[in-house]
Amino acid sequence: MSNKKCRQAIEARLYGWATARSPALRIAFANASFTPTGPAELFLRAFLLPADTGSQTLDGAHRRYSGVYQVSIHAPISTGPGAAEGVLDELATLFPNNLRVTVTGLTVQVTSPVSAGPAGQDGDRYIVPAYFTYRADTT
């Protein structure tokens, strides 16, 4: 079990929602090729930010995988914050506190509500970071 499975569990849920949404949202996942279609596209960038792996047993059999999952909402510049804030609200519904998502035997739990970081501008994008903490335990 590893951070790889934590990523898979979270990203499967995120991808399923983004592709079923109307209009669908494209996601730039870590270390994957991605080019925005143009300055009017609203898209997401997703990152797993793992913390140190822990163990709470003397024999070392237990593993605790935890960290932060961040989804940066990239909206067109000069259109106001409304579209990005709407997606932020959708993400908060998609990943509620204490949600459990399982992939190949590993259950990942969302351990905080979705929060927004300070919005900023990068070139032709208005960016709102949304993030939550997660945890998965194995023995």
PDB file of N, CA, C and O in Angstrom, residues 57-131:
ATOM      1  N   THR A  57       2.974   1.221  15.450  1.00  0.00           N
ATOM      2  CA  THR A  57       3.111  -0.063  16.129  1.00  0.00           C
ATOM      3  C   THR A  57       4.596  -0.352  16.351  1.00  0.00           C
ATOM      4  O   THR A  57       5.447   0.060  15.555  1.00  0.00           O
ATOM      5  N   LEU A  58       4.884  -1.038  17.432  1.00  0.00           N
ATOM      6  CA  LEU A  58       6.280  -1.341  17.748  1.00  0.00           C
ATOM      7  C   LEU A  58       6.915  -2.306  16.748  1.00  0.00           C
ATOM      8  O   LEU A  58       8.113  -2.252  16.500  1.00  0.00           O
ATOM      9  N   ASP A  59       6.080  -3.185  16.145  1.00  0.00           N
ATOM     10  CA  ASP A  59       6.643  -4.119  15.170  1.00  0.00           C
ATOM     11  C   ASP A  59       6.787  -3.503  13.780  1.00  0.00           C
ATOM     12  O   ASP A  59       7.344  -4.108  12.883  1.00  0.00           O
ATOM     13  N   GLY A  60       6.285  -2.289  13.608  1.00  0.00           N
ATOM     14  CA  GLY A  60       6.434  -1.582  12.330  1.00  0.00           C
ATOM     15  C   GLY A  60       5.486  -2.029  11.242  1.00  0.00           C
ATOM     16  O   GLY A  60       5.622  -1.618  10.095  1.00  0.00           O
ATOM     17  N   ALA A  61       4.508  -2.866  11.573  1.00  0.00           N
ATOM     18  CA  ALA A  61       3.579  -3.369  10.554  1.00  0.00           C
ATOM     19  C   ALA A  61       2.584  -2.299  10.089  1.00  0.00           C
ATOM     20  O   ALA A  61       2.125  -2.335   8.952  1.00  0.00           O
ATOM     21  N   HIS A  62       2.249  -1.383  10.953  1.00  0.00           N
ATOM     22  CA  HIS A  62       1.283  -0.330  10.616  1.00  0.00           C
ATOM     23  C   HIS A  62       1.955   0.740   9.741  1.00  0.00           C
ATOM     24  O   HIS A  62       3.119   1.077   9.936  1.00  0.00           O
ATOM     25  N   ARG A  63       1.205   1.240   8.782  1.00  0.00           N
ATOM     26  CA  ARG A  63       1.646   2.373   7.972  1.00  0.00           C
ATOM     27  C   ARG A  63       0.512   3.382   7.916  1.00  0.00           C
ATOM     28  O   ARG A  63      -0.650   3.029   7.709  1.00  0.00           O
ATOM     29  N   ARG A  64       0.863   4.643   8.111  1.00  0.00           N
ATOM     30  CA  ARG A  64      -0.101   5.742   7.982  1.00  0.00           C
ATOM     31  C   ARG A  64       0.360   6.622   6.836  1.00  0.00           C
ATOM     32  O   ARG A  64       1.450   7.184   6.858  1.00  0.00           O
ATOM     33  N   TYR A  65      -0.479   6.697   5.816  1.00  0.00           N
ATOM     34  CA  TYR A  65      -0.227   7.578   4.674  1.00  0.00           C
ATOM     35  C   TYR A  65      -1.161   8.764   4.822  1.00  0.00           C
ATOM     36  O   TYR A  65      -2.369   8.593   4.980  1.00  0.00           O
ATOM     37  N   SER A  66      -0.614   9.944   4.803  1.00  0.00           N
ATOM     38  CA  SER A  66      -1.450  11.134   4.955  1.00  0.00           C
ATOM     39  C   SER A  66      -0.829  12.276   4.167  1.00  0.00           C
ATOM     40  O   SER A  66       0.309  12.192   3.702  1.00  0.00           O
ATOM     41  N   GLY A  67      -1.591  13.345   4.050  1.00  0.00           N
ATOM     42  CA  GLY A  67      -1.087  14.507   3.336  1.00  0.00           C
ATOM     43  C   GLY A  67      -2.217  15.421   2.934  1.00  0.00           C
ATOM     44  O   GLY A  67      -3.305  15.403   3.518  1.00  0.00           O
ATOM     45  N   VAL A  68      -1.943  16.196   1.909  1.00  0.00           N
ATOM     46  CA  VAL A  68      -2.891  17.165   1.384  1.00  0.00           C
ATOM     47  C   VAL A  68      -3.122  16.856  -0.088  1.00  0.00           C
ATOM     48  O   VAL A  68      -2.174  16.550  -0.813  1.00  0.00           O
ATOM     49  N   TYR A  69      -4.378  16.915  -0.499  1.00  0.00           N
ATOM     50  CA  TYR A  69      -4.687  16.823  -1.922  1.00  0.00           C
ATOM     51  C   TYR A  69      -5.171  18.195  -2.357  1.00  0.00           C
ATOM     52  O   TYR A  69      -6.100  18.743  -1.761  1.00  0.00           O
ATOM     53  N   GLN A  70      -4.519  18.752  -3.361  1.00  0.00           N
ATOM     54  CA  GLN A  70      -4.868  20.095  -3.840  1.00  0.00           C
ATOM     55  C   GLN A  70      -5.382  20.048  -5.266  1.00  0.00           C
ATOM     56  O   GLN A  70      -4.806  19.371  -6.115  1.00  0.00           O
ATOM     57  N   VAL A  71      -6.457  20.770  -5.497  1.00  0.00           N
ATOM     58  CA  VAL A  71      -7.004  20.954  -6.838  1.00  0.00           C
ATOM     59  C   VAL A  71      -7.022  22.452  -7.088  1.00  0.00           C
ATOM     60  O   VAL A  71      -7.752  23.188  -6.434  1.00  0.00           O
ATOM     61  N   SER A  72      -6.187  22.909  -7.999  1.00  0.00           N
ATOM     62  CA  SER A  72      -6.159  24.325  -8.345  1.00  0.00           C
ATOM     63  C   SER A  72      -7.141  24.562  -9.487  1.00  0.00           C
ATOM     64  O   SER A  72      -7.068  23.902 -10.527  1.00  0.00           O
ATOM     65  N   ILE A  73      -8.033  25.505  -9.276  1.00  0.00           N
ATOM     66  CA  ILE A  73      -9.052  25.843 -10.272  1.00  0.00           C
ATOM     67  C   ILE A  73      -8.499  26.987 -11.116  1.00  0.00           C
ATOM     68  O   ILE A  73      -8.216  28.069 -10.599  1.00  0.00           O
ATOM     69  N   HIS A  74      -8.332  26.748 -12.403  1.00  0.00           N
ATOM     70  CA  HIS A  74      -7.783  27.742 -13.328  1.00  0.00           C
ATOM     71  C   HIS A  74      -8.928  28.300 -14.175  1.00  0.00           C
ATOM     72  O   HIS A  74      -9.447  27.605 -15.047  1.00  0.00           O
ATOM     73  N   ALA A  75      -9.283  29.537 -13.915  1.00  0.00           N
ATOM     74  CA  ALA A  75     -10.388  30.185 -14.627  1.00  0.00           C
ATOM     75  C   ALA A  75      -9.833  31.294 -15.516  1.00  0.00           C
ATOM     76  O   ALA A  75      -8.753  31.833 -15.251  1.00  0.00           O
ATOM     77  N   PRO A  76     -10.570  31.650 -16.551  1.00  0.00           N
ATOM     78  CA  PRO A  76     -10.129  32.766 -17.400  1.00  0.00           C
ATOM     79  C   PRO A  76     -10.029  34.050 -16.579  1.00  0.00           C
ATOM     80  O   PRO A  76     -10.828  34.289 -15.675  1.00  0.00           O
ATOM     81  N   ILE A  77      -9.040  34.861 -16.909  1.00  0.00           N
ATOM     82  CA  ILE A  77      -8.832  36.127 -16.211  1.00  0.00           C
ATOM     83  C   ILE A  77      -9.889  37.146 -16.636  1.00  0.00           C
ATOM     84  O   ILE A  77     -10.470  37.030 -17.714  1.00  0.00           O
ATOM     85  N   SER A  78     -10.175  38.066 -15.774  1.00  0.00           N
ATOM     86  CA  SER A  78     -11.095  39.185 -16.034  1.00  0.00           C
ATOM     87  C   SER A  78     -12.543  38.751 -16.206  1.00  0.00           C
ATOM     88  O   SER A  78     -13.315  39.432 -16.873  1.00  0.00           O
ATOM     89  N   THR A  79     -12.911  37.610 -15.602  1.00  0.00           N
ATOM     90  CA  THR A  79     -14.305  37.160 -15.668  1.00  0.00           C
ATOM     91  C   THR A  79     -14.943  37.117 -14.286  1.00  0.00           C
ATOM     92  O   THR A  79     -16.065  36.640 -14.144  1.00  0.00           O
ATOM     93  N   GLY A  80     -14.218  37.567 -13.276  1.00  0.00           N
ATOM     94  CA  GLY A  80     -14.732  37.539 -11.912  1.00  0.00           C
ATOM     95  C   GLY A  80     -14.493  36.192 -11.262  1.00  0.00           C
ATOM     96  O   GLY A  80     -14.165  35.208 -11.926  1.00  0.00           O
ATOM     97  N   PRO A  81     -14.668  36.118  -9.946  1.00  0.00           N
ATOM     98  CA  PRO A  81     -14.378  34.881  -9.217  1.00  0.00           C
ATOM     99  C   PRO A  81     -15.503  33.853  -9.219  1.00  0.00           C
ATOM    100  O   PRO A  81     -15.327  32.733  -8.756  1.00  0.00           O
ATOM    101  N   GLY A  82     -16.671  34.198  -9.745  1.00  0.00           N
ATOM    102  CA  GLY A  82     -17.849  33.345  -9.618  1.00  0.00           C
ATOM    103  C   GLY A  82     -17.696  31.930 -10.143  1.00  0.00           C
ATOM    104  O   GLY A  82     -18.096  30.970  -9.471  1.00  0.00           O
ATOM    105  N   ALA A  83     -17.134  31.767 -11.329  1.00  0.00           N
ATOM    106  CA  ALA A  83     -17.009  30.421 -11.906  1.00  0.00           C
ATOM    107  C   ALA A  83     -16.091  29.554 -11.051  1.00  0.00           C
ATOM    108  O   ALA A  83     -16.410  28.395 -10.753  1.00  0.00           O
ATOM    109  N   ALA A  84     -14.965  30.099 -10.637  1.00  0.00           N
ATOM    110  CA  ALA A  84     -14.028  29.335  -9.809  1.00  0.00           C
ATOM    111  C   ALA A  84     -14.651  29.011  -8.457  1.00  0.00           C
ATOM    112  O   ALA A  84     -14.506  27.899  -7.943  1.00  0.00           O
ATOM    113  N   GLU A  85     -15.360  29.953  -7.871  1.00  0.00           N
ATOM    114  CA  GLU A  85     -16.006  29.709  -6.581  1.00  0.00           C
ATOM    115  C   GLU A  85     -17.106  28.656  -6.700  1.00  0.00           C
ATOM    116  O   GLU A  85     -17.306  27.866  -5.778  1.00  0.00           O
ATOM    117  N   GLY A  86     -17.784  28.614  -7.831  1.00  0.00           N
ATOM    118  CA  GLY A  86     -18.792  27.580  -8.056  1.00  0.00           C
ATOM    119  C   GLY A  86     -18.169  26.194  -8.099  1.00  0.00           C
ATOM    120  O   GLY A  86     -18.691  25.244  -7.510  1.00  0.00           O
ATOM    121  N   VAL A  87     -17.021  26.068  -8.777  1.00  0.00           N
ATOM    122  CA  VAL A  87     -16.324  24.785  -8.832  1.00  0.00           C
ATOM    123  C   VAL A  87     -15.809  24.415  -7.443  1.00  0.00           C
ATOM    124  O   VAL A  87     -15.869  23.249  -7.035  1.00  0.00           O
ATOM    125  N   LEU A  88     -15.344  25.385  -6.696  1.00  0.00           N
ATOM    126  CA  LEU A  88     -14.905  25.150  -5.318  1.00  0.00           C
ATOM    127  C   LEU A  88     -16.036  24.552  -4.483  1.00  0.00           C
ATOM    128  O   LEU A  88     -15.832  23.577  -3.751  1.00  0.00           O
ATOM    129  N   ASP A  89     -17.226  25.105  -4.619  1.00  0.00           N
ATOM    130  CA  ASP A  89     -18.387  24.557  -3.898  1.00  0.00           C
ATOM    131  C   ASP A  89     -18.681  23.123  -4.329  1.00  0.00           C
ATOM    132  O   ASP A  89     -19.021  22.274  -3.496  1.00  0.00           O
ATOM    133  N   GLU A  90     -18.547  22.836  -5.609  1.00  0.00           N
ATOM    134  CA  GLU A  90     -18.774  21.477  -6.099  1.00  0.00           C
ATOM    135  C   GLU A  90     -17.739  20.512  -5.525  1.00  0.00           C
ATOM    136  O   GLU A  90     -18.068  19.377  -5.167  1.00  0.00           O
ATOM    137  N   LEU A  91     -16.487  20.952  -5.442  1.00  0.00           N
ATOM    138  CA  LEU A  91     -15.436  20.106  -4.873  1.00  0.00           C
ATOM    139  C   LEU A  91     -15.700  19.827  -3.396  1.00  0.00           C
ATOM    140  O   LEU A  91     -15.449  18.719  -2.906  1.00  0.00           O
ATOM    141  N   ALA A  92     -16.214  20.821  -2.683  1.00  0.00           N
ATOM    142  CA  ALA A  92     -16.537  20.637  -1.268  1.00  0.00           C
ATOM    143  C   ALA A  92     -17.638  19.588  -1.091  1.00  0.00           C
ATOM    144  O   ALA A  92     -17.630  18.821  -0.122  1.00  0.00           O
ATOM    145  N   THR A  93     -18.564  19.540  -2.017  1.00  0.00           N
ATOM    146  CA  THR A  93     -19.619  18.527  -1.981  1.00  0.00           C
ATOM    147  C   THR A  93     -19.067  17.159  -2.379  1.00  0.00           C
ATOM    148  O   THR A  93     -19.439  16.132  -1.812  1.00  0.00           O
ATOM    149  N   LEU A  94     -18.161  17.139  -3.337  1.00  0.00           N
ATOM    150  CA  LEU A  94     -17.578  15.891  -3.834  1.00  0.00           C
ATOM    151  C   LEU A  94     -16.691  15.213  -2.793  1.00  0.00           C
ATOM    152  O   LEU A  94     -16.648  13.979  -2.696  1.00  0.00           O
ATOM    153  N   PHE A  95     -15.969  16.017  -1.998  1.00  0.00           N
ATOM    154  CA  PHE A  95     -15.045  15.494  -1.001  1.00  0.00           C
ATOM    155  C   PHE A  95     -15.410  15.999   0.398  1.00  0.00           C
ATOM    156  O   PHE A  95     -14.672  16.787   0.994  1.00  0.00           O
ATOM    157  N   PRO A  96     -16.547  15.547   0.946  1.00  0.00           N
ATOM    158  CA  PRO A  96     -16.938  16.003   2.279  1.00  0.00           C
ATOM    159  C   PRO A  96     -16.007  15.423   3.348  1.00  0.00           C
ATOM    160  O   PRO A  96     -15.395  14.366   3.159  1.00  0.00           O
ATOM    161  N   ASN A  97     -15.926  16.128   4.465  1.00  0.00           N
ATOM    162  CA  ASN A  97     -15.145  15.647   5.586  1.00  0.00           C
ATOM    163  C   ASN A  97     -15.621  14.247   5.983  1.00  0.00           C
ATOM    164  O   ASN A  97     -16.820  13.979   6.030  1.00  0.00           O
ATOM    165  N   ASN A  98     -14.686  13.356   6.237  1.00  0.00           N
ATOM    166  CA  ASN A  98     -14.914  11.959   6.633  1.00  0.00           C
ATOM    167  C   ASN A  98     -15.354  11.041   5.499  1.00  0.00           C
ATOM    168  O   ASN A  98     -15.681   9.881   5.746  1.00  0.00           O
ATOM    169  N   LEU A  99     -15.349  11.528   4.257  1.00  0.00           N
ATOM    170  CA  LEU A  99     -15.610  10.653   3.115  1.00  0.00           C
ATOM    171  C   LEU A  99     -14.561   9.544   3.094  1.00  0.00           C
ATOM    172  O   LEU A  99     -13.383   9.796   3.351  1.00  0.00           O
ATOM    173  N   ARG A 100     -14.989   8.340   2.779  1.00  0.00           N
ATOM    174  CA  ARG A 100     -14.071   7.216   2.607  1.00  0.00           C
ATOM    175  C   ARG A 100     -14.179   6.715   1.178  1.00  0.00           C
ATOM    176  O   ARG A 100     -15.272   6.448   0.692  1.00  0.00           O
ATOM    177  N   VAL A 101     -13.022   6.591   0.535  1.00  0.00           N
ATOM    178  CA  VAL A 101     -12.930   6.119  -0.837  1.00  0.00           C
ATOM    179  C   VAL A 101     -11.961   4.940  -0.846  1.00  0.00           C
ATOM    180  O   VAL A 101     -10.868   5.037  -0.292  1.00  0.00           O
ATOM    181  N   THR A 102     -12.378   3.828  -1.464  1.00  0.00           N
ATOM    182  CA  THR A 102     -11.550   2.624  -1.451  1.00  0.00           C
ATOM    183  C   THR A 102     -11.098   2.264  -2.855  1.00  0.00           C
ATOM    184  O   THR A 102     -11.875   2.335  -3.805  1.00  0.00           O
ATOM    185  N   VAL A 103      -9.831   1.868  -2.958  1.00  0.00           N
ATOM    186  CA  VAL A 103      -9.280   1.356  -4.202  1.00  0.00           C
ATOM    187  C   VAL A 103      -8.374   0.183  -3.850  1.00  0.00           C
ATOM    188  O   VAL A 103      -7.555   0.281  -2.931  1.00  0.00           O
ATOM    189  N   THR A 104      -8.553  -0.917  -4.534  1.00  0.00           N
ATOM    190  CA  THR A 104      -7.773  -2.157  -4.350  1.00  0.00           C
ATOM    191  C   THR A 104      -7.373  -2.417  -2.898  1.00  0.00           C
ATOM    192  O   THR A 104      -6.213  -2.597  -2.573  1.00  0.00           O
ATOM    193  N   GLY A 105      -8.375  -2.413  -2.025  1.00  0.00           N
ATOM    194  CA  GLY A 105      -8.163  -2.783  -0.642  1.00  0.00           C
ATOM    195  C   GLY A 105      -7.686  -1.690   0.292  1.00  0.00           C
ATOM    196  O   GLY A 105      -7.549  -1.914   1.483  1.00  0.00           O
ATOM    197  N   LEU A 106      -7.422  -0.505  -0.210  1.00  0.00           N
ATOM    198  CA  LEU A 106      -6.994   0.600   0.643  1.00  0.00           C
ATOM    199  C   LEU A 106      -8.114   1.627   0.744  1.00  0.00           C
ATOM    200  O   LEU A 106      -8.627   2.086  -0.278  1.00  0.00           O
ATOM    201  N   THR A 107      -8.493   1.966   1.966  1.00  0.00           N
ATOM    202  CA  THR A 107      -9.511   2.988   2.183  1.00  0.00           C
ATOM    203  C   THR A 107      -8.822   4.288   2.571  1.00  0.00           C
ATOM    204  O   THR A 107      -8.033   4.334   3.518  1.00  0.00           O
ATOM    205  N   VAL A 108      -9.123   5.325   1.817  1.00  0.00           N
ATOM    206  CA  VAL A 108      -8.580   6.658   2.055  1.00  0.00           C
ATOM    207  C   VAL A 108      -9.705   7.504   2.629  1.00  0.00           C
ATOM    208  O   VAL A 108     -10.805   7.540   2.077  1.00  0.00           O
ATOM    209  N   GLN A 109      -9.424   8.185   3.722  1.00  0.00           N
ATOM    210  CA  GLN A 109     -10.436   9.021   4.371  1.00  0.00           C
ATOM    211  C   GLN A 109     -10.061  10.496   4.245  1.00  0.00           C
ATOM    212  O   GLN A 109      -8.923  10.881   4.514  1.00  0.00           O
ATOM    213  N   VAL A 110     -11.037  11.301   3.836  1.00  0.00           N
ATOM    214  CA  VAL A 110     -10.876  12.747   3.837  1.00  0.00           C
ATOM    215  C   VAL A 110     -10.971  13.185   5.296  1.00  0.00           C
ATOM    216  O   VAL A 110     -11.932  12.850   5.987  1.00  0.00           O
ATOM    217  N   THR A 111      -9.967  13.914   5.782  1.00  0.00           N
ATOM    218  CA  THR A 111      -9.908  14.256   7.210  1.00  0.00           C
ATOM    219  C   THR A 111     -10.078  15.747   7.488  1.00  0.00           C
ATOM    220  O   THR A 111      -9.846  16.189   8.615  1.00  0.00           O
ATOM    221  N   SER A 112     -10.493  16.504   6.490  1.00  0.00           N
ATOM    222  CA  SER A 112     -10.809  17.921   6.709  1.00  0.00           C
ATOM    223  C   SER A 112     -11.781  18.373   5.628  1.00  0.00           C
ATOM    224  O   SER A 112     -11.817  17.797   4.539  1.00  0.00           O
ATOM    225  N   PRO A 113     -12.558  19.410   5.909  1.00  0.00           N
ATOM    226  CA  PRO A 113     -13.390  19.973   4.850  1.00  0.00           C
ATOM    227  C   PRO A 113     -12.506  20.590   3.763  1.00  0.00           C
ATOM    228  O   PRO A 113     -11.359  20.958   4.021  1.00  0.00           O
ATOM    229  N   VAL A 114     -13.034  20.694   2.564  1.00  0.00           N
ATOM    230  CA  VAL A 114     -12.317  21.386   1.486  1.00  0.00           C
ATOM    231  C   VAL A 114     -12.172  22.850   1.882  1.00  0.00           C
ATOM    232  O   VAL A 114     -13.132  23.482   2.325  1.00  0.00           O
ATOM    233  N   SER A 115     -10.960  23.369   1.738  1.00  0.00           N
ATOM    234  CA  SER A 115     -10.671  24.769   2.041  1.00  0.00           C
ATOM    235  C   SER A 115     -10.154  25.452   0.790  1.00  0.00           C
ATOM    236  O   SER A 115      -9.629  24.799  -0.109  1.00  0.00           O
ATOM    237  N   ALA A 116     -10.271  26.758   0.767  1.00  0.00           N
ATOM    238  CA  ALA A 116      -9.735  27.554  -0.338  1.00  0.00           C
ATOM    239  C   ALA A 116      -8.510  28.307   0.138  1.00  0.00           C
ATOM    240  O   ALA A 116      -8.500  28.877   1.231  1.00  0.00           O
ATOM    241  N   GLY A 117      -7.480  28.291  -0.669  1.00  0.00           N
ATOM    242  CA  GLY A 117      -6.304  29.117  -0.406  1.00  0.00           C
ATOM    243  C   GLY A 117      -6.494  30.467  -1.061  1.00  0.00           C
ATOM    244  O   GLY A 117      -7.512  30.723  -1.717  1.00  0.00           O
ATOM    245  N   PRO A 118      -5.538  31.353  -0.891  1.00  0.00           N
ATOM    246  CA  PRO A 118      -5.657  32.669  -1.508  1.00  0.00           C
ATOM    247  C   PRO A 118      -5.624  32.570  -3.033  1.00  0.00           C
ATOM    248  O   PRO A 118      -4.798  31.861  -3.598  1.00  0.00           O
ATOM    249  N   ALA A 119      -6.540  33.267  -3.676  1.00  0.00           N
ATOM    250  CA  ALA A 119      -6.599  33.289  -5.140  1.00  0.00           C
ATOM    251  C   ALA A 119      -5.453  34.151  -5.667  1.00  0.00           C
ATOM    252  O   ALA A 119      -4.970  35.053  -4.993  1.00  0.00           O
ATOM    253  N   GLY A 120      -5.051  33.839  -6.862  1.00  0.00           N
ATOM    254  CA  GLY A 120      -3.983  34.608  -7.495  1.00  0.00           C
ATOM    255  C   GLY A 120      -4.125  34.593  -8.997  1.00  0.00           C
ATOM    256  O   GLY A 120      -5.031  33.953  -9.549  1.00  0.00           O
ATOM    257  N   GLN A 121      -3.248  35.296  -9.645  1.00  0.00           N
ATOM    258  CA  GLN A 121      -3.264  35.374 -11.103  1.00  0.00           C
ATOM    259  C   GLN A 121      -1.930  34.887 -11.634  1.00  0.00           C
ATOM    260  O   GLN A 121      -0.875  35.198 -11.088  1.00  0.00           O
ATOM    261  N   ASP A 122      -1.986  34.092 -12.699  1.00  0.00           N
ATOM    262  CA  ASP A 122      -0.789  33.649 -13.397  1.00  0.00           C
ATOM    263  C   ASP A 122      -1.067  33.769 -14.887  1.00  0.00           C
ATOM    264  O   ASP A 122      -1.827  32.974 -15.448  1.00  0.00           O
ATOM    265  N   GLY A 123      -0.501  34.783 -15.510  1.00  0.00           N
ATOM    266  CA  GLY A 123      -0.727  35.009 -16.931  1.00  0.00           C
ATOM    267  C   GLY A 123      -2.184  35.284 -17.210  1.00  0.00           C
ATOM    268  O   GLY A 123      -2.768  36.219 -16.657  1.00  0.00           O
ATOM    269  N   ASP A 124      -2.797  34.433 -18.034  1.00  0.00           N
ATOM    270  CA  ASP A 124      -4.195  34.633 -18.412  1.00  0.00           C
ATOM    271  C   ASP A 124      -5.149  33.803 -17.557  1.00  0.00           C
ATOM    272  O   ASP A 124      -6.269  33.521 -17.963  1.00  0.00           O
ATOM    273  N   ARG A 125      -4.720  33.426 -16.342  1.00  0.00           N
ATOM    274  CA  ARG A 125      -5.531  32.574 -15.463  1.00  0.00           C
ATOM    275  C   ARG A 125      -5.725  33.199 -14.086  1.00  0.00           C
ATOM    276  O   ARG A 125      -4.804  33.754 -13.493  1.00  0.00           O
ATOM    277  N   TYR A 126      -6.938  33.051 -13.577  1.00  0.00           N
ATOM    278  CA  TYR A 126      -7.288  33.350 -12.194  1.00  0.00           C
ATOM    279  C   TYR A 126      -7.301  32.001 -11.496  1.00  0.00           C
ATOM    280  O   TYR A 126      -8.034  31.101 -11.912  1.00  0.00           O
ATOM    281  N   ILE A 127      -6.485  31.819 -10.475  1.00  0.00           N
ATOM    282  CA  ILE A 127      -6.294  30.503  -9.877  1.00  0.00           C
ATOM    283  C   ILE A 127      -6.745  30.507  -8.421  1.00  0.00           C
ATOM    284  O   ILE A 127      -6.318  31.353  -7.636  1.00  0.00           O
ATOM    285  N   VAL A 128      -7.622  29.553  -8.107  1.00  0.00           N
ATOM    286  CA  VAL A 128      -8.090  29.367  -6.742  1.00  0.00           C
ATOM    287  C   VAL A 128      -7.678  27.965  -6.298  1.00  0.00           C
ATOM    288  O   VAL A 128      -8.157  26.976  -6.852  1.00  0.00           O
ATOM    289  N   PRO A 129      -6.767  27.863  -5.321  1.00  0.00           N
ATOM    290  CA  PRO A 129      -6.408  26.533  -4.818  1.00  0.00           C
ATOM    291  C   PRO A 129      -7.454  26.020  -3.843  1.00  0.00           C
ATOM    292  O   PRO A 129      -7.881  26.736  -2.940  1.00  0.00           O
ATOM    293  N   ALA A 130      -7.878  24.789  -4.045  1.00  0.00           N
ATOM    294  CA  ALA A 130      -8.798  24.106  -3.124  1.00  0.00           C
ATOM    295  C   ALA A 130      -8.049  22.886  -2.617  1.00  0.00           C
ATOM    296  O   ALA A 130      -7.344  22.219  -3.372  1.00  0.00           O
ATOM    297  N   TYR A 131      -8.189  22.590  -1.325  1.00  0.00           N
ATOM    298  CA  TYR A 131      -7.427  21.469  -0.793  1.00  0.00           C
ATOM    299  C   TYR A 131      -8.125  20.845   0.411  1.00  0.00           C
ATOM    300  O   TYR A 131      -8.981  21.465   1.039  1.00  0.00           O
TER     301      TYR A 131
END
